[in-house]
Amino acid sequence: MAAVLAAAAGRVCYGAFRAAWRGFSSVPEKGSCCSYSSLVWAFQTRCSISAPWNVTVEQHRQSSFFNTLTADELWKGALAETGVGVKKGRGKRRKKKLRKNLNRGQEIGEGRSGFLWPGLNAPLIQSGRVQAVTRRKKEERERIQSEIVQQRDTWEKRRKIKVKREGGWSGKCWGGVILDPPDPGPNGETYEDFETRVIEVKNVFCMKAKEGRKKSIRALVAIGNGKGAAGFAMGKAGDRMNALRKAKNKAIRCLHFIELYQNHTIYHDIAVKFKSTTIRMKKQNKGYGLRCHRAIITICKLIGIKDMYAKVSGSKNLINVTRALFKGLTQQETHQQLANQKSLYVVEFREEQGPLPIVVALPEGTVREDPEPEDEVPDTKLEWSEVKEAQGMKKSPWVNVRRTVW
C-alpha cells in the first residue's frame, strides 16, 4: 500500500513539474531558490513541498531561423550581398534589390487595442510614480489609427508620383537639371542661397573578384551662389539619387572664389589646358551674353558671369571641361594684382572714350620708371580658324549642299 501511495504521489509531482516547467530551463546552482512563483506554487500546493529548491529557473525561448540571426544577417541573405547570390546575373543589367525600412509608418507600442505601455508610447514616471499599463478610450484609438493610415496613404502617393525635372539641357539628359540645396551642416548652417545643377550622370563599371562586372552611378555636380563662390565635385553610389546627394554635399565643401570684373565678366582673356582639353575664354562687354559650351554656360551662371566667349577644343569630356574652366578662372589676375606685379599703372581702352586710356589700377608700392619692354615680333598664339575667318577664307559647310526644291 505504501508503494502504491508513493507511486501516485510521484505521478502527481511529475505532472505538476511538467505543467510548471513548460517554457523554462533549469540551471543547478547551490544555495539558490526558484524565482518563478508559478513553479514554487505548483510544488508547494500539489506536492506539499515547503523547503526551498536548490535550482534556479530561466525562461527559455524556442529558437528558430528568425530569432537566431540578426537583422543585418537576414537582410544580407535577402539582398544576396555575399555568397552565390552575388554571382547570379553576372554582367547583366538586373535591377538591384534595395534594403527597405520595415519600421516606416509604425509607432512603437501603438496598436489597434490602444494600450499605453510605460516607456514605449507613454511616460514611464509621472508625478514621481511609476505608471501602470492603461488603455485609451475608443474615440482616441480610432483617431490615432486614422492618422497612421492617412500618413501611409500619403507616402504611397508620393512614391507613385513622378518628379518632373526642370532646367535640363534636353529631355532625356540629366545635364543642367536643378537639384535641392545641400544638406545642412553639422552646426545647423543651411545653403538656401546656393543653386545646385547637374553636369553629368554616367554609368560606370568595375570588375570585382566575386561580383564580376559591378555597376555604379557617377554624378558630376556644380554649385554656386551667383556672386563668385562656386565649386564642383563628383559622387559615386549604387543608385542615382545617392550619387547626386554625395556630389552636392561634397561640392559645398570645395568652394572657389572667382573674381568678376564689374560683376559681369572676367578680367582678361584666358587660355588654359587640362590634359587634352583646351579652353580659350575672351572678355566681353555688357549685353554680349554667354556664347560657349552648354556645360560652361551652366557653370558661368552659377558663378555670376553674364558675358563671355569660350571655345573648347580637343577632348569634350565634361569632367575635363569643368576642371579646365575652374583652373583658368582661379588663375586669372585682377587689375590690382597685375599693377602690383609690374609696378606700373594698368590702363584700359574703351569705345566710349576713344583713344584716351582709363586708369583702372594703381600699384601699391613705388611706380617703375622704365616701361614694360615690347618684343619686336609679337609672340601671339593665333587660331587657324580665326585667321581664315579674318582673311575671308572660311566658308560655310552648307555652301555646296544642294537643296531640294519642292
Coordinates of C-alpha atoms in Angstrom, one line a residue:
M1 CA 0.0 0.0 0.0
A2 CA 2.8 2.4 0.8
A3 CA 4.4 1.6 -2.5
V4 CA 1.2 2.5 -4.4
L5 CA 0.8 5.8 -2.5
A6 CA 4.5 6.7 -3.2
A7 CA 3.9 5.9 -6.9
A8 CA 0.7 8.1 -7.0
A9 CA 2.5 10.9 -5.3
G10 CA 5.3 10.7 -7.7
R11 CA 2.9 10.9 -10.7
V12 CA 1.2 13.9 -9.2
C13 CA 4.5 15.7 -8.6
Y14 CA 5.7 14.7 -12.1
G15 CA 2.5 16.2 -13.6
A16 CA 2.9 19.4 -11.6
F17 CA 6.5 19.6 -12.6
R18 CA 5.7 19.2 -16.3
A19 CA 2.9 21.8 -16.1
A20 CA 5.1 24.4 -14.5
W21 CA 8.2 23.6 -16.4
R22 CA 6.9 24.4 -19.9
G23 CA 8.9 27.3 -21.3
F24 CA 11.6 27.1 -18.7
S25 CA 15.1 25.5 -18.4
S26 CA 17.0 24.8 -15.2
V27 CA 20.5 25.7 -14.2
P28 CA 21.6 23.9 -11.0
E29 CA 23.1 26.3 -8.5
K30 CA 23.9 25.7 -4.8
G31 CA 22.1 27.8 -2.2
S32 CA 19.6 29.4 -4.6
C33 CA 15.8 29.1 -4.8
C34 CA 13.3 29.2 -7.5
S35 CA 12.5 32.7 -8.7
Y36 CA 9.3 31.9 -10.6
S37 CA 6.2 31.9 -8.3
S38 CA 4.2 29.6 -10.6
L39 CA 6.7 26.8 -10.2
V40 CA 7.0 27.3 -6.4
W41 CA 3.2 27.4 -6.1
A42 CA 2.8 24.2 -8.0
F43 CA 5.3 22.2 -5.9
Q44 CA 4.1 23.6 -2.7
T45 CA 0.3 23.0 -3.3
R46 CA 0.4 19.7 -5.2
C47 CA 3.4 18.1 -3.7
S48 CA 3.4 19.7 -0.2
I49 CA 7.0 20.9 -0.5
S50 CA 7.8 23.9 1.7
A51 CA 11.5 23.8 1.7
P52 CA 13.3 26.0 -0.9
W53 CA 14.7 24.3 -4.0
N54 CA 18.4 24.1 -4.9
V55 CA 17.9 25.1 -8.6
T56 CA 17.3 28.3 -10.5
V57 CA 14.9 28.5 -13.4
E58 CA 15.5 30.6 -16.5
Q59 CA 13.0 31.4 -19.2
H60 CA 13.8 29.6 -22.4
R61 CA 12.6 30.7 -25.9
Q62 CA 12.1 28.3 -28.7
S63 CA 14.8 29.1 -31.2
S64 CA 14.1 29.4 -35.0
F65 CA 15.7 30.8 -38.1
F66 CA 14.3 34.3 -37.5
N67 CA 15.4 34.9 -33.9
T68 CA 18.8 33.3 -34.0
L69 CA 20.1 35.6 -36.8
T70 CA 20.4 39.4 -36.5
A71 CA 18.6 41.8 -38.8
D72 CA 21.7 42.6 -40.8
E73 CA 22.4 38.9 -41.4
L74 CA 18.8 38.4 -42.6
W75 CA 19.0 41.4 -44.9
K76 CA 22.3 40.2 -46.3
G77 CA 20.7 36.9 -47.3
A78 CA 17.6 38.6 -48.8
L79 CA 19.6 41.0 -50.8
A80 CA 22.2 38.4 -51.9
E81 CA 25.1 40.7 -51.0
T82 CA 27.5 37.8 -50.4
G83 CA 27.8 34.2 -51.4
V84 CA 26.4 32.5 -54.5
G85 CA 23.6 35.1 -54.9
V86 CA 26.2 37.8 -55.9
K87 CA 27.4 35.8 -58.9
K88 CA 23.9 35.5 -60.4
G89 CA 23.2 37.7 -63.4
R90 CA 26.9 38.4 -63.8
G91 CA 27.4 41.4 -66.1
K92 CA 23.7 41.7 -66.7
R93 CA 21.7 44.9 -66.1
R94 CA 19.4 43.4 -63.5
K95 CA 17.6 45.6 -61.0
K96 CA 19.4 45.7 -57.7
K97 CA 17.3 44.9 -54.6
L98 CA 17.4 47.7 -52.0
R99 CA 17.0 47.4 -48.3
K100 CA 13.6 48.6 -47.0
N101 CA 12.8 50.2 -43.7
L102 CA 10.1 48.0 -42.3
N103 CA 9.6 50.2 -39.3
R104 CA 8.4 53.1 -41.5
G105 CA 4.9 54.0 -40.7
Q106 CA 4.9 52.1 -37.5
E107 CA 4.9 53.6 -34.0
I108 CA 6.4 51.5 -31.2
G109 CA 3.8 50.5 -28.7
E110 CA 0.8 51.6 -30.8
G111 CA -1.8 49.1 -31.9
R112 CA -5.5 48.5 -32.5
S113 CA -6.1 47.6 -28.9
G114 CA -4.9 51.1 -27.8
F115 CA -2.8 50.1 -24.7
L116 CA -0.5 52.7 -23.1
W117 CA 2.8 51.0 -22.3
P118 CA 5.0 53.0 -19.9
G119 CA 8.4 53.6 -21.6
L120 CA 7.2 53.0 -25.1
N121 CA 4.2 55.2 -26.0
A122 CA 3.6 56.7 -22.6
P123 CA 6.0 58.3 -19.9
L124 CA 7.5 55.8 -17.5
I125 CA 7.3 58.0 -14.4
Q126 CA 4.8 60.7 -13.9
S127 CA 4.4 62.9 -10.7
G128 CA 7.2 60.8 -9.1
R129 CA 5.3 57.5 -9.5
V130 CA 5.8 54.6 -11.9
Q131 CA 2.9 54.4 -14.3
A132 CA 0.9 51.2 -14.9
V133 CA -0.3 49.8 -18.2
T134 CA -3.6 51.6 -19.2
R135 CA -5.8 51.7 -22.2
R136 CA -7.0 54.6 -24.3
K137 CA -10.6 55.4 -24.9
K138 CA -12.3 54.2 -28.1
E139 CA -12.6 57.6 -29.7
E140 CA -8.9 58.3 -29.2
R141 CA -7.9 54.9 -30.5
E142 CA -9.9 55.4 -33.7
R143 CA -8.4 58.9 -34.2
I144 CA -4.8 57.6 -33.9
Q145 CA -5.4 54.7 -36.2
S146 CA -6.9 57.0 -38.8
E147 CA -3.9 59.3 -38.6
I148 CA -1.5 56.4 -39.1
V149 CA -3.5 55.1 -42.1
Q150 CA -3.6 58.6 -43.7
Q151 CA 0.2 59.0 -43.3
R152 CA 0.8 55.7 -45.0
D153 CA -1.5 56.7 -47.9
T154 CA 0.4 59.9 -48.3
W155 CA 3.7 58.1 -48.5
E156 CA 2.3 55.7 -51.1
K157 CA 1.0 58.5 -53.3
R158 CA 4.4 60.2 -53.1
R159 CA 6.1 57.0 -54.2
K160 CA 3.9 56.7 -57.2
I161 CA 4.2 60.4 -58.3
K162 CA 6.9 61.1 -60.9
V163 CA 9.0 64.1 -60.1
K164 CA 9.2 66.4 -63.1
R165 CA 12.8 67.5 -63.8
E166 CA 13.2 71.2 -64.7
G167 CA 16.1 73.1 -66.1
G168 CA 17.8 70.4 -68.1
W169 CA 19.7 70.7 -71.4
S170 CA 17.4 68.2 -73.1
G171 CA 14.5 65.9 -72.3
K172 CA 16.3 62.7 -71.5
C173 CA 19.6 64.3 -70.3
W174 CA 20.4 64.9 -66.7
G175 CA 22.8 67.7 -67.5
G176 CA 21.6 71.1 -66.3
V177 CA 18.9 69.7 -64.0
I178 CA 18.3 71.8 -60.9
L179 CA 18.7 69.9 -57.5
D180 CA 17.7 70.8 -54.0
P181 CA 20.2 72.7 -51.8
P182 CA 22.9 70.6 -50.0
D183 CA 22.1 69.1 -46.6
P184 CA 22.5 71.3 -43.5
G185 CA 26.0 71.4 -42.0
P186 CA 27.0 69.9 -38.6
N187 CA 26.3 73.2 -36.8
G188 CA 22.9 73.7 -38.4
E189 CA 24.0 76.1 -41.2
T190 CA 21.9 76.0 -44.4
Y191 CA 22.7 76.7 -48.0
E192 CA 19.5 78.1 -49.4
D193 CA 21.3 80.9 -51.4
F194 CA 23.3 78.3 -53.4
E195 CA 21.9 76.8 -56.6
T196 CA 22.9 73.2 -57.5
R197 CA 22.9 71.9 -61.0
V198 CA 23.9 68.5 -62.5
I199 CA 26.7 68.5 -65.1
E200 CA 26.8 64.8 -65.9
V201 CA 25.3 61.5 -64.7
K202 CA 27.0 58.4 -66.1
N203 CA 27.1 54.6 -65.5
V204 CA 30.5 53.2 -64.6
F205 CA 31.6 49.6 -64.1
C206 CA 34.2 48.0 -62.0
M207 CA 35.4 44.4 -62.1
K208 CA 35.3 42.6 -58.8
A209 CA 36.7 39.1 -57.9
K210 CA 33.4 37.8 -56.6
E211 CA 30.7 40.1 -58.1
G212 CA 32.2 40.4 -61.6
R213 CA 31.2 43.5 -63.5
K214 CA 29.7 45.8 -60.8
K215 CA 27.7 48.8 -61.9
S216 CA 27.8 52.2 -60.2
I217 CA 26.5 55.7 -60.9
R218 CA 28.9 58.6 -61.1
A219 CA 27.5 62.1 -60.9
L220 CA 29.2 65.4 -61.5
V221 CA 27.5 68.4 -59.8
A222 CA 28.3 72.1 -59.7
I223 CA 27.1 74.6 -57.1
G224 CA 27.3 78.4 -56.8
N225 CA 25.6 81.4 -55.3
G226 CA 25.9 83.8 -58.4
K227 CA 28.3 86.1 -56.5
G228 CA 31.6 84.5 -57.3
A229 CA 31.5 81.5 -54.9
A230 CA 31.3 78.2 -56.8
G231 CA 32.5 74.6 -56.7
F232 CA 32.1 71.2 -58.2
A233 CA 32.5 67.6 -57.0
M234 CA 31.8 64.0 -58.1
G235 CA 29.8 61.4 -56.2
K236 CA 29.6 57.7 -56.8
A237 CA 27.0 55.3 -55.4
G238 CA 24.9 52.3 -56.3
D239 CA 21.8 54.4 -57.3
R240 CA 21.4 57.8 -58.9
M241 CA 19.9 59.8 -56.0
N242 CA 22.6 58.8 -53.5
A243 CA 25.3 59.7 -56.1
L244 CA 23.7 63.1 -56.6
R245 CA 23.4 63.7 -52.8
K246 CA 27.0 62.8 -52.2
A247 CA 28.2 65.0 -55.0
K248 CA 26.3 68.1 -53.9
N249 CA 27.3 67.7 -50.2
K250 CA 30.9 67.3 -51.3
A251 CA 30.8 70.3 -53.6
I252 CA 29.7 72.7 -50.9
R253 CA 32.9 71.8 -49.0
C254 CA 35.1 72.5 -52.1
L255 CA 34.2 76.1 -53.0
H256 CA 36.4 78.5 -55.1
F257 CA 36.0 82.3 -55.1
I258 CA 36.3 83.8 -58.6
E259 CA 36.9 87.5 -59.1
L260 CA 34.5 89.2 -61.5
Y261 CA 35.1 92.4 -63.5
Q262 CA 32.2 94.8 -62.8
N263 CA 30.2 91.7 -61.7
H264 CA 29.5 90.5 -65.3
T265 CA 32.7 89.2 -67.0
I266 CA 36.3 88.1 -66.5
Y267 CA 39.3 90.4 -66.1
H268 CA 41.2 89.3 -69.2
D269 CA 41.4 86.7 -71.9
I270 CA 42.4 83.3 -70.7
A271 CA 43.8 80.2 -72.4
V272 CA 44.0 77.1 -70.3
K273 CA 44.8 73.5 -71.0
F274 CA 43.9 70.5 -68.8
K275 CA 45.0 67.1 -70.2
S276 CA 43.7 67.0 -73.8
T277 CA 41.1 69.8 -73.3
T278 CA 41.9 73.4 -74.2
I279 CA 39.6 76.3 -73.5
R280 CA 40.1 79.9 -74.7
M281 CA 38.0 82.5 -72.9
K282 CA 37.5 86.1 -74.0
K283 CA 36.3 89.0 -72.0
Q284 CA 33.2 90.7 -73.5
N285 CA 31.2 93.9 -73.0
K286 CA 27.8 94.0 -71.3
G287 CA 24.9 92.6 -73.3
Y288 CA 27.1 90.1 -75.2
G289 CA 25.8 87.1 -73.3
L290 CA 27.3 83.6 -72.9
R291 CA 28.5 82.0 -76.2
C292 CA 30.2 78.8 -75.2
H293 CA 29.7 75.1 -74.4
R294 CA 26.5 74.3 -72.6
A295 CA 28.3 73.0 -69.6
I296 CA 30.4 76.2 -69.4
I297 CA 27.2 78.3 -69.7
T298 CA 25.7 76.4 -66.7
I299 CA 28.8 76.9 -64.6
C300 CA 29.1 80.5 -65.5
K301 CA 25.5 81.2 -64.4
L302 CA 26.3 79.6 -61.1
I303 CA 29.4 81.8 -60.7
G304 CA 27.7 85.0 -61.8
I305 CA 29.4 85.5 -65.2
K306 CA 27.0 87.1 -67.7
D307 CA 29.1 88.0 -70.7
M308 CA 31.9 85.8 -72.1
Y309 CA 33.0 83.9 -75.1
A310 CA 34.6 80.5 -74.8
K311 CA 35.9 78.0 -77.3
V312 CA 36.6 74.3 -76.3
S313 CA 39.0 72.4 -78.5
G314 CA 40.3 68.9 -78.1
S315 CA 38.5 66.5 -75.7
K316 CA 34.9 67.4 -74.8
N317 CA 34.9 65.2 -71.7
L318 CA 32.7 67.1 -69.2
I319 CA 35.0 66.3 -66.3
N320 CA 38.0 67.8 -68.1
V321 CA 36.0 70.7 -69.4
T322 CA 34.8 71.6 -65.8
R323 CA 38.3 71.2 -64.3
A324 CA 39.9 73.3 -67.1
L325 CA 37.3 76.0 -66.6
F326 CA 37.8 76.3 -62.9
K327 CA 41.6 76.1 -63.4
G328 CA 41.6 79.0 -65.8
L329 CA 39.2 81.2 -63.8
T330 CA 41.0 80.7 -60.5
Q331 CA 44.4 81.6 -62.1
Q332 CA 43.2 84.9 -63.7
E333 CA 44.8 88.1 -62.4
T334 CA 42.9 91.1 -61.3
H335 CA 43.9 94.6 -62.4
Q336 CA 45.3 95.4 -58.9
Q337 CA 47.3 92.2 -58.8
L338 CA 48.8 93.0 -62.3
A339 CA 49.6 96.5 -61.2
N340 CA 51.4 95.3 -58.1
Q341 CA 53.3 92.7 -60.1
K342 CA 54.5 95.1 -62.8
S343 CA 54.8 98.2 -60.6
L344 CA 53.0 100.1 -63.3
Y345 CA 49.7 101.7 -63.9
V346 CA 47.1 99.5 -65.6
V347 CA 45.0 101.3 -68.2
E348 CA 42.1 100.2 -70.3
F349 CA 40.8 101.5 -73.7
R350 CA 37.1 101.7 -74.2
E351 CA 35.0 102.5 -77.2
E352 CA 33.1 105.3 -75.4
Q353 CA 36.4 107.0 -74.5
G354 CA 38.0 106.8 -77.9
P355 CA 41.9 106.8 -77.9
L356 CA 42.0 108.1 -74.3
P357 CA 43.1 105.4 -71.8
I358 CA 41.3 104.9 -68.4
V359 CA 43.4 104.1 -65.4
V360 CA 41.8 101.0 -63.7
A361 CA 44.5 100.2 -61.1
L362 CA 47.4 101.8 -59.3
P363 CA 50.5 100.0 -57.8
E364 CA 50.6 99.9 -54.0
G365 CA 54.4 100.5 -53.9
T366 CA 56.6 102.7 -56.0
V367 CA 56.0 103.2 -59.7
R368 CA 58.6 101.9 -62.0
E369 CA 60.0 104.5 -64.4
D370 CA 61.0 102.3 -67.3
P371 CA 58.1 100.9 -69.3
E372 CA 57.3 97.3 -70.0
P373 CA 59.6 96.0 -72.8
E374 CA 57.9 95.0 -76.0
D375 CA 59.0 92.3 -78.4
E376 CA 59.9 93.2 -81.9
V377 CA 57.9 90.2 -83.2
P378 CA 54.8 89.8 -81.1
D379 CA 54.6 86.3 -79.5
T380 CA 50.9 85.8 -80.0
K381 CA 49.3 82.4 -80.4
L382 CA 46.7 82.5 -83.2
E383 CA 44.0 80.1 -84.0
W384 CA 43.9 79.0 -87.6
S385 CA 40.2 79.2 -87.8
E386 CA 40.2 82.8 -86.7
V387 CA 42.9 83.6 -89.2
K388 CA 40.9 82.1 -92.0
E389 CA 37.8 84.0 -90.9
A390 CA 39.7 87.3 -90.7
Q391 CA 41.0 86.8 -94.3
G392 CA 37.7 85.7 -95.7
M393 CA 38.9 82.1 -96.3
K394 CA 36.4 80.4 -94.0
K395 CA 33.4 79.0 -95.9
S396 CA 30.2 77.7 -94.5
P397 CA 29.8 73.9 -94.7
W398 CA 26.4 74.4 -96.4
V399 CA 27.8 76.3 -99.4
N400 CA 28.0 73.3 -101.8
V401 CA 25.0 71.5 -100.4
R402 CA 22.2 71.1 -103.0
R403 CA 18.8 71.8 -101.6
T404 CA 15.8 70.0 -102.9
V405 CA 13.1 72.4 -104.3
W406 CA 9.6 71.1 -103.9

